[in-house]
């Protein structure tokens, strides 16, 4: 690990061609060239080819006009908001097999509605999509790479998933779809998360047998995994290959190295890298734009893939100064919140630095900090108020019950459960929760929880 940490430090201290990723993109005219690059990609070409074949399959359009009209109303709602549950019900009401009783252009639009769905209902929408795709396969229609990948993304495998279920999906994908590195990455991510060496080996063998090339995501996952299991030789080789091939060294790969350094106990090296990232960003006046963070991340990946294809990255220098993100600081923050390495001053230093760079700090981090204060039995009131001050200045903080209870418990413990103000707030909070639970509307009572939390926090800041 020391080699990777030293290499990153060395690169961060060298002159760069561009002050920022945005400047590099502007110089390369990426905004104009990116659409052309995307249309030439294997995934796009596959999507276009598969859709063309599906559209050409003859339909049996002897449907009930009333049922079909009801289906179209759900497919093209006047309010422009698709209710997937109702749309799927209207689809099921059509004659079986449904894909052959739907106009080609309407079926493609139906598929898009589920493939591109997300949000709170993505779990149930995945089940609907799985059933539609099964109907589609039975009618001799294939799924595109993009559709398969989005389905797997929506399925959102986690560490508790049964391996046989995931392997079954893997086998199925190999049969019904072209195997692409983007698809392999989805399964590789799960295999690495669960530390399933056999499954990892199988995926890598399938990648090799099909002569697929690693992309930046593959390298990033394998470098992280190699570091975590202590395979220094392999992680160094992978990092060297990553640069040799021309993949851009951006903040995501730097964050991967920071996380691996922390997990291997190389805190000094990780601290040096984070401090250098902060220093460089401050000198250039770099600040994060959080107005549409999800869109920015997706756009950055697309732009990076395009720049990767130009092979501009070299072993001995960076193309631009990486701007730190929350994931640059979080491994060290979690470390210094731990019982063994607790260091409040370092926690506050990182909170200040993230604030200076306009880096959004999620609820989960604040909850973790307050819980660490409870574990450490922190006696200094300034620690609690200092953290609260950062919290109330966050633009996108969500004042939910878990966050407020972590704050309240910290103040209760600090006061020895003897302070009238804190005890009063606790009683009011218990009553509010009871009322919301009785009304069966705890989720719907978010605005009440938020209003109560803000009022209580202000009282704690002023009067405690």
Short mmCIF file of C-alpha atoms in Angstrom, two decimals:
data_model
loop_
_atom_site.label_atom_id
_atom_site.label_comp_id
_atom_site.label_asym_id
_atom_site.label_seq_id
_atom_site.Cartn_x
_atom_site.Cartn_y
_atom_site.Cartn_z
CA UNK A 1 0.00 0.00 0.00
CA UNK A 2 2.85 2.42 0.74
CA UNK A 3 3.77 2.50 -2.95
CA UNK A 4 0.28 3.56 -4.02
CA UNK A 5 0.05 6.21 -1.30
CA UNK A 6 3.48 7.59 -2.19
CA UNK A 7 2.65 7.54 -5.90
CA UNK A 8 -0.55 9.53 -5.37
CA UNK A 9 1.31 12.06 -3.18
CA UNK A 10 4.03 12.39 -5.80
CA UNK A 11 1.50 13.01 -8.59
CA UNK A 12 -0.49 15.53 -6.54
CA UNK A 13 2.65 17.62 -6.00
CA UNK A 14 3.59 17.81 -9.68
CA UNK A 15 2.50 20.54 -12.12
CA UNK A 16 -0.70 19.81 -14.04
CA UNK A 17 -1.87 20.80 -17.52
CA UNK A 18 -5.30 21.98 -16.38
CA UNK A 19 -6.51 23.51 -13.12
CA UNK A 20 -9.77 21.56 -13.13
CA UNK A 21 -11.67 18.77 -14.82
CA UNK A 22 -14.07 21.37 -16.23
CA UNK A 23 -11.17 23.26 -17.83
CA UNK A 24 -9.91 20.04 -19.42
CA UNK A 25 -13.39 19.28 -20.80
CA UNK A 26 -13.68 22.79 -22.21
CA UNK A 27 -10.26 22.55 -23.88
CA UNK A 28 -11.18 19.21 -25.47
CA UNK A 29 -14.63 20.46 -26.52
CA UNK A 30 -16.15 17.45 -24.77
CA UNK A 31 -19.72 18.81 -24.76
CA UNK A 32 -19.84 18.60 -28.57
CA UNK A 33 -17.85 15.40 -29.01
CA UNK A 34 -19.46 13.36 -26.22
CA UNK A 35 -22.81 12.66 -28.00
CA UNK A 36 -20.95 11.31 -31.05
CA UNK A 37 -18.75 9.14 -28.81
CA UNK A 38 -21.77 7.77 -26.95
CA UNK A 39 -23.58 6.86 -30.16
CA UNK A 40 -20.55 4.87 -31.29
CA UNK A 41 -20.31 2.92 -28.02
CA UNK A 42 -21.03 -0.85 -28.02
CA UNK A 43 -23.89 -0.38 -25.53
CA UNK A 44 -25.62 2.22 -27.72
CA UNK A 45 -25.09 0.19 -30.89
CA UNK A 46 -26.43 -2.90 -29.14
CA UNK A 47 -29.52 -1.00 -27.94
CA UNK A 48 -30.26 0.29 -31.42
CA UNK A 49 -29.78 -3.13 -33.03
CA UNK A 50 -31.92 -5.01 -30.49
CA UNK A 51 -34.74 -2.47 -30.71
CA UNK A 52 -34.72 -2.65 -34.50
CA UNK A 53 -35.10 -6.45 -34.36
CA UNK A 54 -37.89 -6.25 -31.76
CA UNK A 55 -39.76 -3.65 -33.80
CA UNK A 56 -39.69 -5.95 -36.84
CA UNK A 57 -41.35 -8.91 -35.07
CA UNK A 58 -44.97 -9.34 -36.34
CA UNK A 59 -47.74 -8.56 -33.85
CA UNK A 60 -51.15 -10.23 -33.39
CA UNK A 61 -53.15 -7.03 -33.12
CA UNK A 62 -56.57 -8.62 -32.50
CA UNK A 63 -56.93 -6.88 -29.16
CA UNK A 64 -59.97 -5.55 -27.32
CA UNK A 65 -60.10 -1.83 -28.17
CA UNK A 66 -61.43 -0.86 -24.75
CA UNK A 67 -58.62 -2.70 -22.95
CA UNK A 68 -56.01 -1.26 -25.30
CA UNK A 69 -57.32 2.27 -24.84
CA UNK A 70 -57.10 1.81 -21.05
CA UNK A 71 -53.53 0.55 -21.47
CA UNK A 72 -52.57 3.59 -23.58
CA UNK A 73 -54.05 5.98 -21.01
CA UNK A 74 -51.74 4.50 -18.37
CA UNK A 75 -48.79 4.44 -20.77
CA UNK A 76 -49.24 8.08 -21.83
CA UNK A 77 -50.89 9.74 -18.79
CA UNK A 78 -52.18 13.29 -19.22
CA UNK A 79 -50.57 14.34 -15.93
CA UNK A 80 -47.15 13.24 -17.28
CA UNK A 81 -46.55 11.09 -14.20
CA UNK A 82 -46.46 7.34 -14.73
CA UNK A 83 -48.01 5.19 -12.01
CA UNK A 84 -46.13 1.95 -12.60
CA UNK A 85 -48.51 -0.20 -10.57
CA UNK A 86 -51.49 0.91 -12.69
CA UNK A 87 -49.51 0.66 -15.92
CA UNK A 88 -48.48 -2.91 -15.13
CA UNK A 89 -52.09 -3.84 -14.27
CA UNK A 90 -53.25 -2.43 -17.62
CA UNK A 91 -50.49 -4.41 -19.35
CA UNK A 92 -51.57 -7.65 -17.62
CA UNK A 93 -55.19 -7.06 -18.71
CA UNK A 94 -54.18 -7.41 -22.36
CA UNK A 95 -54.32 -10.81 -24.11
CA UNK A 96 -51.38 -13.15 -23.53
CA UNK A 97 -48.61 -13.09 -24.63
CA UNK A 98 -48.83 -9.35 -24.11
CA UNK A 99 -45.72 -8.25 -26.08
CA UNK A 100 -47.28 -9.65 -29.27
CA UNK A 101 -50.54 -7.78 -28.66
CA UNK A 102 -48.94 -4.34 -28.29
CA UNK A 103 -47.91 -2.02 -31.12
CA UNK A 104 -44.07 -2.09 -31.45
CA UNK A 105 -43.60 1.61 -30.63
CA UNK A 106 -45.92 1.31 -27.62
CA UNK A 107 -44.09 -1.75 -26.31
CA UNK A 108 -40.73 0.02 -26.57
CA UNK A 109 -42.15 2.97 -24.64
CA UNK A 110 -43.57 0.59 -22.02
CA UNK A 111 -40.17 -1.04 -21.56
CA UNK A 112 -38.49 2.36 -21.14
CA UNK A 113 -40.96 3.32 -18.40
CA UNK A 114 -39.79 0.39 -16.26
CA UNK A 115 -36.13 0.24 -17.33
CA UNK A 116 -35.63 3.90 -16.39
CA UNK A 117 -37.73 3.83 -13.21
CA UNK A 118 -36.29 4.43 -9.75
CA UNK A 119 -37.09 6.10 -6.46
CA UNK A 120 -39.00 4.57 -3.56
CA UNK A 121 -40.83 2.00 -5.67
CA UNK A 122 -37.90 0.64 -7.60
CA UNK A 123 -38.06 -2.70 -5.76
CA UNK A 124 -41.60 -3.50 -6.87
CA UNK A 125 -40.93 -1.96 -10.29
CA UNK A 126 -38.08 -4.45 -10.69
CA UNK A 127 -40.55 -7.29 -10.22
CA UNK A 128 -42.84 -5.79 -12.87
CA UNK A 129 -39.90 -5.37 -15.24
CA UNK A 130 -38.75 -8.96 -14.64
CA UNK A 131 -42.21 -10.27 -15.57
CA UNK A 132 -42.38 -8.10 -18.71
CA UNK A 133 -38.90 -9.24 -19.78
CA UNK A 134 -39.87 -12.89 -19.18
CA UNK A 135 -42.92 -12.39 -21.44
CA UNK A 136 -40.64 -10.74 -23.96
CA UNK A 137 -38.14 -13.63 -23.99
CA UNK A 138 -40.97 -16.15 -24.42
CA UNK A 139 -42.01 -14.24 -27.53
CA UNK A 140 -38.51 -14.56 -28.99
CA UNK A 141 -37.51 -10.98 -28.20
CA UNK A 142 -34.10 -10.14 -26.77
CA UNK A 143 -33.07 -7.57 -24.17
CA UNK A 144 -30.36 -5.01 -24.85
CA UNK A 145 -27.25 -4.53 -22.72
CA UNK A 146 -28.62 -1.28 -21.35
CA UNK A 147 -31.92 -2.92 -20.39
CA UNK A 148 -30.19 -5.84 -18.68
CA UNK A 149 -27.79 -3.53 -16.83
CA UNK A 150 -30.59 -1.24 -15.65
CA UNK A 151 -32.62 -4.24 -14.51
CA UNK A 152 -29.64 -5.49 -12.47
CA UNK A 153 -29.09 -1.99 -11.07
CA UNK A 154 -32.75 -1.70 -10.05
CA UNK A 155 -32.52 -5.12 -8.42
CA UNK A 156 -29.86 -3.56 -6.19
CA UNK A 157 -28.09 -6.63 -4.82
CA UNK A 158 -26.88 -6.32 -1.24
CA UNK A 159 -24.64 -8.26 1.11
CA UNK A 160 -27.61 -10.20 2.50
CA UNK A 161 -28.64 -11.53 -0.91
CA UNK A 162 -28.43 -15.30 -1.25
CA UNK A 163 -25.49 -16.16 -3.51
CA UNK A 164 -27.40 -18.89 -5.43
CA UNK A 165 -29.97 -16.25 -6.45
CA UNK A 166 -27.26 -13.91 -7.76
CA UNK A 167 -25.44 -16.73 -9.54
CA UNK A 168 -28.73 -17.82 -11.11
CA UNK A 169 -29.19 -14.29 -12.48
CA UNK A 170 -25.59 -14.39 -13.71
CA UNK A 171 -26.23 -17.64 -15.60
CA UNK A 172 -29.43 -16.21 -17.03
CA UNK A 173 -27.71 -13.05 -18.26
CA UNK A 174 -25.02 -15.13 -19.99
CA UNK A 175 -27.79 -16.95 -21.88
CA UNK A 176 -30.14 -14.12 -22.85
CA UNK A 177 -27.81 -11.18 -23.43
CA UNK A 178 -24.46 -10.22 -24.86
CA UNK A 179 -21.86 -10.23 -22.07
CA UNK A 180 -20.29 -6.80 -21.70
CA UNK A 181 -17.80 -5.41 -19.19
CA UNK A 182 -20.48 -3.09 -17.77
CA UNK A 183 -22.64 -6.14 -16.96
CA UNK A 184 -19.68 -8.05 -15.52
CA UNK A 185 -18.95 -5.08 -13.23
CA UNK A 186 -22.39 -5.31 -11.61
CA UNK A 187 -21.82 -8.92 -10.58
CA UNK A 188 -18.16 -8.29 -9.73
CA UNK A 189 -19.23 -5.55 -7.31
CA UNK A 190 -21.48 -8.00 -5.45
CA UNK A 191 -18.84 -10.75 -5.46
CA UNK A 192 -16.24 -8.36 -3.99
CA UNK A 193 -18.67 -6.98 -1.38
CA UNK A 194 -19.36 -10.53 -0.15
CA UNK A 195 -15.68 -11.56 -0.48
CA UNK A 196 -16.71 -14.58 -2.56
CA UNK A 197 -13.36 -15.58 -4.05
CA UNK A 198 -14.84 -18.36 -6.20
CA UNK A 199 -17.42 -16.05 -7.79
CA UNK A 200 -14.80 -13.33 -8.34
CA UNK A 201 -12.53 -15.83 -10.11
CA UNK A 202 -15.35 -17.08 -12.29
CA UNK A 203 -16.33 -13.58 -13.42
CA UNK A 204 -12.69 -12.68 -14.18
CA UNK A 205 -12.30 -15.92 -16.15
CA UNK A 206 -15.42 -15.14 -18.18
CA UNK A 207 -14.07 -11.65 -18.87
CA UNK A 208 -10.75 -13.13 -20.05
CA UNK A 209 -12.37 -15.85 -22.19
CA UNK A 210 -14.44 -13.25 -24.03
CA UNK A 211 -11.43 -10.92 -24.47
CA UNK A 212 -13.22 -8.10 -22.69
CA UNK A 213 -11.15 -5.14 -21.56
CA UNK A 214 -11.35 -3.74 -18.03
CA UNK A 215 -12.89 -0.29 -17.83
CA UNK A 216 -12.19 2.30 -15.13
CA UNK A 217 -14.85 0.78 -12.85
CA UNK A 218 -13.32 -2.70 -13.11
CA UNK A 219 -9.87 -1.38 -12.26
CA UNK A 220 -11.19 0.67 -9.36
CA UNK A 221 -12.97 -2.31 -7.78
CA UNK A 222 -10.04 -4.69 -8.27
CA UNK A 223 -7.46 -2.20 -6.94
CA UNK A 224 -9.60 -1.68 -3.84
CA UNK A 225 -10.14 -5.43 -3.37
CA UNK A 226 -6.44 -6.24 -3.83
CA UNK A 227 -5.50 -3.60 -1.25
CA UNK A 228 -8.09 -4.85 1.22
CA UNK A 229 -6.86 -8.46 1.08
CA UNK A 230 -3.22 -7.34 1.32
CA UNK A 231 -2.22 -8.31 -2.23
CA UNK A 232 0.21 -5.40 -2.64
CA UNK A 233 1.88 -6.77 -5.77
CA UNK A 234 -1.41 -7.11 -7.59
CA UNK A 235 -2.76 -3.71 -6.52
CA UNK A 236 0.45 -2.01 -7.70
CA UNK A 237 0.31 -3.83 -11.04
CA UNK A 238 -3.35 -2.94 -11.55
CA UNK A 239 -2.69 0.72 -10.77
CA UNK A 240 0.22 0.75 -13.22
CA UNK A 241 -1.95 -0.82 -15.92
CA UNK A 242 -4.71 1.68 -15.19
CA UNK A 243 -2.38 4.58 -16.01
CA UNK A 244 -0.59 2.81 -18.88
CA UNK A 245 -3.86 2.19 -20.70
CA UNK A 246 -4.67 5.89 -20.44
CA UNK A 247 -7.46 5.93 -17.87
CA UNK A 248 -7.72 9.39 -16.32
CA UNK A 249 -6.58 9.60 -12.70
CA UNK A 250 -9.55 11.42 -11.18
CA UNK A 251 -10.80 11.88 -7.62
CA UNK A 252 -12.68 8.55 -7.59
CA UNK A 253 -9.49 6.49 -7.95
CA UNK A 254 -7.70 8.76 -5.43
CA UNK A 255 -10.58 8.14 -2.99
CA UNK A 256 -10.20 4.40 -3.54
CA UNK A 257 -6.54 4.63 -2.53
CA UNK A 258 -7.38 6.77 0.54
CA UNK A 259 -9.97 4.24 1.72
CA UNK A 260 -7.52 1.37 1.25
CA UNK A 261 -4.77 3.22 3.13
CA UNK A 262 -7.09 3.78 6.10
CA UNK A 263 -8.30 0.17 6.13
CA UNK A 264 -4.65 -0.95 6.16
CA UNK A 265 -3.77 1.36 9.06
CA UNK A 266 -1.66 3.79 7.00
CA UNK A 267 -3.36 6.83 8.52
CA UNK A 268 -0.42 9.19 8.16
CA UNK A 269 -0.22 8.65 4.40
CA UNK A 270 -4.01 8.98 4.02
CA UNK A 271 -3.95 12.23 6.04
CA UNK A 272 -1.17 13.62 3.84
CA UNK A 273 -3.16 12.92 0.68
CA UNK A 274 -6.36 14.48 2.03
CA UNK A 275 -4.51 17.57 3.26
CA UNK A 276 -2.80 17.98 -0.12
CA UNK A 277 -6.14 17.61 -1.92
CA UNK A 278 -7.62 20.28 0.35
CA UNK A 279 -4.64 22.60 -0.08
CA UNK A 280 -4.68 22.32 -3.88
CA UNK A 281 -8.44 22.87 -4.03
CA UNK A 282 -8.23 25.94 -1.76
CA UNK A 283 -5.44 27.47 -3.82
CA UNK A 284 -7.51 27.11 -6.98
CA UNK A 285 -10.72 28.22 -5.30
CA UNK A 286 -12.43 24.91 -6.14
CA UNK A 287 -15.84 24.40 -4.56
CA UNK A 288 -18.38 21.67 -5.15
CA UNK A 289 -21.63 22.49 -6.90
CA UNK A 290 -24.31 20.44 -5.13
CA UNK A 291 -27.25 21.79 -7.14
CA UNK A 292 -27.64 18.51 -9.02
CA UNK A 293 -25.06 16.14 -7.60
CA UNK A 294 -26.51 12.92 -9.07
CA UNK A 295 -26.62 14.34 -12.59
CA UNK A 296 -23.07 15.70 -12.20
CA UNK A 297 -21.71 12.30 -11.14
CA UNK A 298 -23.32 10.56 -14.12
CA UNK A 299 -22.14 13.26 -16.51
CA UNK A 300 -18.59 13.08 -15.11
CA UNK A 301 -18.43 9.32 -15.69
CA UNK A 302 -19.53 9.76 -19.30
CA UNK A 303 -17.01 12.55 -19.85
CA UNK A 304 -14.23 10.53 -18.19
CA UNK A 305 -14.98 7.53 -20.41
CA UNK A 306 -14.64 9.77 -23.46
CA UNK A 307 -11.34 11.27 -22.25
CA UNK A 308 -10.10 7.75 -21.37
CA UNK A 309 -10.57 6.83 -25.03
CA UNK A 310 -8.17 9.63 -26.04
CA UNK A 311 -5.32 8.03 -24.02
CA UNK A 312 -4.06 11.35 -22.63
CA UNK A 313 -3.15 10.14 -19.12
CA UNK A 314 0.54 9.52 -18.40
CA UNK A 315 2.31 7.69 -15.57
CA UNK A 316 4.26 10.75 -14.41
CA UNK A 317 1.66 13.54 -14.22
CA UNK A 318 -1.99 14.37 -13.66
CA UNK A 319 -4.14 15.96 -16.34
CA UNK A 320 -5.93 18.18 -13.81
CA UNK A 321 -6.15 18.90 -10.09
CA UNK A 322 -8.68 16.49 -8.49
CA UNK A 323 -11.30 18.23 -6.35
CA UNK A 324 -11.94 16.35 -3.08
CA UNK A 325 -15.40 14.97 -2.34
CA UNK A 326 -17.08 13.64 0.80
CA UNK A 327 -15.60 10.22 0.00
CA UNK A 328 -12.11 11.75 0.24
CA UNK A 329 -12.70 12.63 3.91
CA UNK A 330 -15.16 9.94 5.04
CA UNK A 331 -12.71 7.03 5.60
CA UNK A 332 -10.64 9.17 7.97
CA UNK A 333 -13.74 10.65 9.61
CA UNK A 334 -15.14 7.19 10.36
CA UNK A 335 -11.73 6.15 11.67
CA UNK A 336 -11.47 9.12 14.07
CA UNK A 337 -15.05 8.51 15.24
CA UNK A 338 -14.16 4.96 16.26
CA UNK A 339 -13.72 4.11 19.94
CA UNK A 340 -10.08 3.16 19.42
CA UNK A 341 -8.96 6.20 17.41
CA UNK A 342 -11.43 8.86 18.59
CA UNK A 343 -10.08 12.37 17.97
CA UNK A 344 -12.64 15.18 18.19
CA UNK A 345 -10.23 17.91 17.04
CA UNK A 346 -9.39 16.02 13.85
CA UNK A 347 -13.10 15.40 13.22
CA UNK A 348 -13.78 19.14 13.52
CA UNK A 349 -10.83 19.96 11.27
CA UNK A 350 -12.26 17.80 8.50
CA UNK A 351 -15.76 19.22 9.01
CA UNK A 352 -14.31 22.72 8.60
CA UNK A 353 -12.37 21.77 5.50
CA UNK A 354 -15.43 20.19 3.88
CA UNK A 355 -17.44 23.28 4.76
CA UNK A 356 -14.77 25.49 3.14
CA UNK A 357 -15.07 23.45 -0.09
CA UNK A 358 -18.89 23.38 0.01
CA UNK A 359 -18.87 19.58 0.33
CA UNK A 360 -22.26 18.26 1.40
CA UNK A 361 -22.12 16.07 4.52
CA UNK A 362 -24.87 13.41 4.64
CA UNK A 363 -27.12 12.67 7.61
CA UNK A 364 -25.40 9.33 8.17
CA UNK A 365 -22.10 11.07 8.98
CA UNK A 366 -23.65 13.41 11.54
CA UNK A 367 -25.49 10.48 13.14
CA UNK A 368 -22.20 8.59 13.32
CA UNK A 369 -20.42 11.56 14.93
CA UNK A 370 -23.09 12.06 17.59
CA UNK A 371 -23.16 8.34 18.38
CA UNK A 372 -19.38 8.39 18.76
CA UNK A 373 -19.75 11.27 21.25
CA UNK A 374 -22.12 9.05 23.25
CA UNK A 375 -19.70 6.11 23.20
CA UNK A 376 -16.83 8.34 24.30
CA UNK A 377 -19.00 9.98 26.98
CA UNK A 378 -17.87 13.41 25.74
CA UNK A 379 -17.99 16.02 28.53
CA UNK A 380 -17.04 19.12 26.53
CA UNK A 381 -20.27 20.93 25.57
CA UNK A 382 -18.45 22.85 22.84
CA UNK A 383 -17.95 19.57 20.94
CA UNK A 384 -21.71 19.04 20.74
CA UNK A 385 -22.52 22.63 19.84
CA UNK A 386 -19.68 22.89 17.34
CA UNK A 387 -21.04 19.87 15.46
CA UNK A 388 -24.60 21.20 15.66
CA UNK A 389 -23.41 24.48 14.17
CA UNK A 390 -22.13 22.65 11.09
CA UNK A 391 -25.36 20.67 10.89
CA UNK A 392 -27.73 23.65 10.92
CA UNK A 393 -25.70 25.31 8.17
CA UNK A 394 -26.08 22.30 5.85
CA UNK A 395 -28.42 23.23 2.99
CA UNK A 396 -29.73 19.74 2.27
CA UNK A 397 -29.82 18.13 5.70
CA UNK A 398 -32.88 15.92 6.35
CA UNK A 399 -34.13 16.31 9.93
CA UNK A 400 -35.49 12.80 10.41
CA UNK A 401 -36.12 10.85 13.62
CA UNK A 402 -32.81 8.95 13.52
CA UNK A 403 -30.76 12.13 13.24
CA UNK A 404 -32.67 13.96 15.98
CA UNK A 405 -32.51 11.01 18.38
CA UNK A 406 -28.72 10.79 17.95
CA UNK A 407 -28.50 14.49 18.87
CA UNK A 408 -30.95 14.22 21.77
CA UNK A 409 -29.23 11.17 23.25
CA UNK A 410 -25.86 12.98 23.11
CA UNK A 411 -27.25 15.92 25.11
CA UNK A 412 -29.07 13.61 27.53
CA UNK A 413 -25.86 11.75 28.26
CA UNK A 414 -23.87 14.99 28.56
CA UNK A 415 -26.39 16.38 31.07
CA UNK A 416 -26.42 13.18 33.08
CA UNK A 417 -30.15 12.98 32.30
CA UNK A 418 -30.69 15.73 34.90
CA UNK A 419 -31.23 18.89 32.80
CA UNK A 420 -34.80 20.27 32.74
CA UNK A 421 -34.52 21.66 29.20
CA UNK A 422 -33.15 18.44 27.72
CA UNK A 423 -35.55 16.24 29.68
CA UNK A 424 -38.44 18.45 28.59
CA UNK A 425 -37.44 18.12 24.94
CA UNK A 426 -37.19 14.35 25.41
CA UNK A 427 -40.73 14.18 26.83
CA UNK A 428 -42.12 16.33 24.01
CA UNK A 429 -40.32 14.16 21.44
CA UNK A 430 -41.71 10.96 22.97
CA UNK A 431 -45.22 12.43 22.86
CA UNK A 432 -44.84 13.49 19.22
CA UNK A 433 -43.64 10.02 18.22
CA UNK A 434 -46.50 8.38 20.09
CA UNK A 435 -49.07 10.62 18.36
CA UNK A 436 -47.60 9.92 14.93
CA UNK A 437 -47.49 6.17 15.53
CA UNK A 438 -51.07 6.13 16.85
CA UNK A 439 -52.19 8.03 13.79
CA UNK A 440 -50.38 5.51 11.61
CA UNK A 441 -48.62 8.34 9.81
CA UNK A 442 -45.03 8.44 11.06
CA UNK A 443 -43.70 8.63 7.50
CA UNK A 444 -46.29 11.25 6.57
CA UNK A 445 -45.34 13.26 9.67
CA UNK A 446 -41.89 14.16 8.30
CA UNK A 447 -42.71 17.87 8.28
CA UNK A 448 -43.71 17.72 11.97
CA UNK A 449 -40.50 15.84 12.83
CA UNK A 450 -38.45 18.40 10.92
CA UNK A 451 -40.22 21.37 12.52
CA UNK A 452 -39.81 19.91 16.01
CA UNK A 453 -36.14 19.02 15.39
CA UNK A 454 -35.19 22.50 14.20
CA UNK A 455 -36.98 24.17 17.12
CA UNK A 456 -35.39 21.81 19.68
CA UNK A 457 -31.90 22.21 18.19
CA UNK A 458 -32.21 26.02 18.33
CA UNK A 459 -33.21 25.78 22.01
CA UNK A 460 -30.23 23.54 22.76
CA UNK A 461 -27.87 25.93 20.98
CA UNK A 462 -29.16 29.02 22.84
CA UNK A 463 -30.27 27.86 26.30
CA UNK A 464 -28.26 24.73 27.14
#
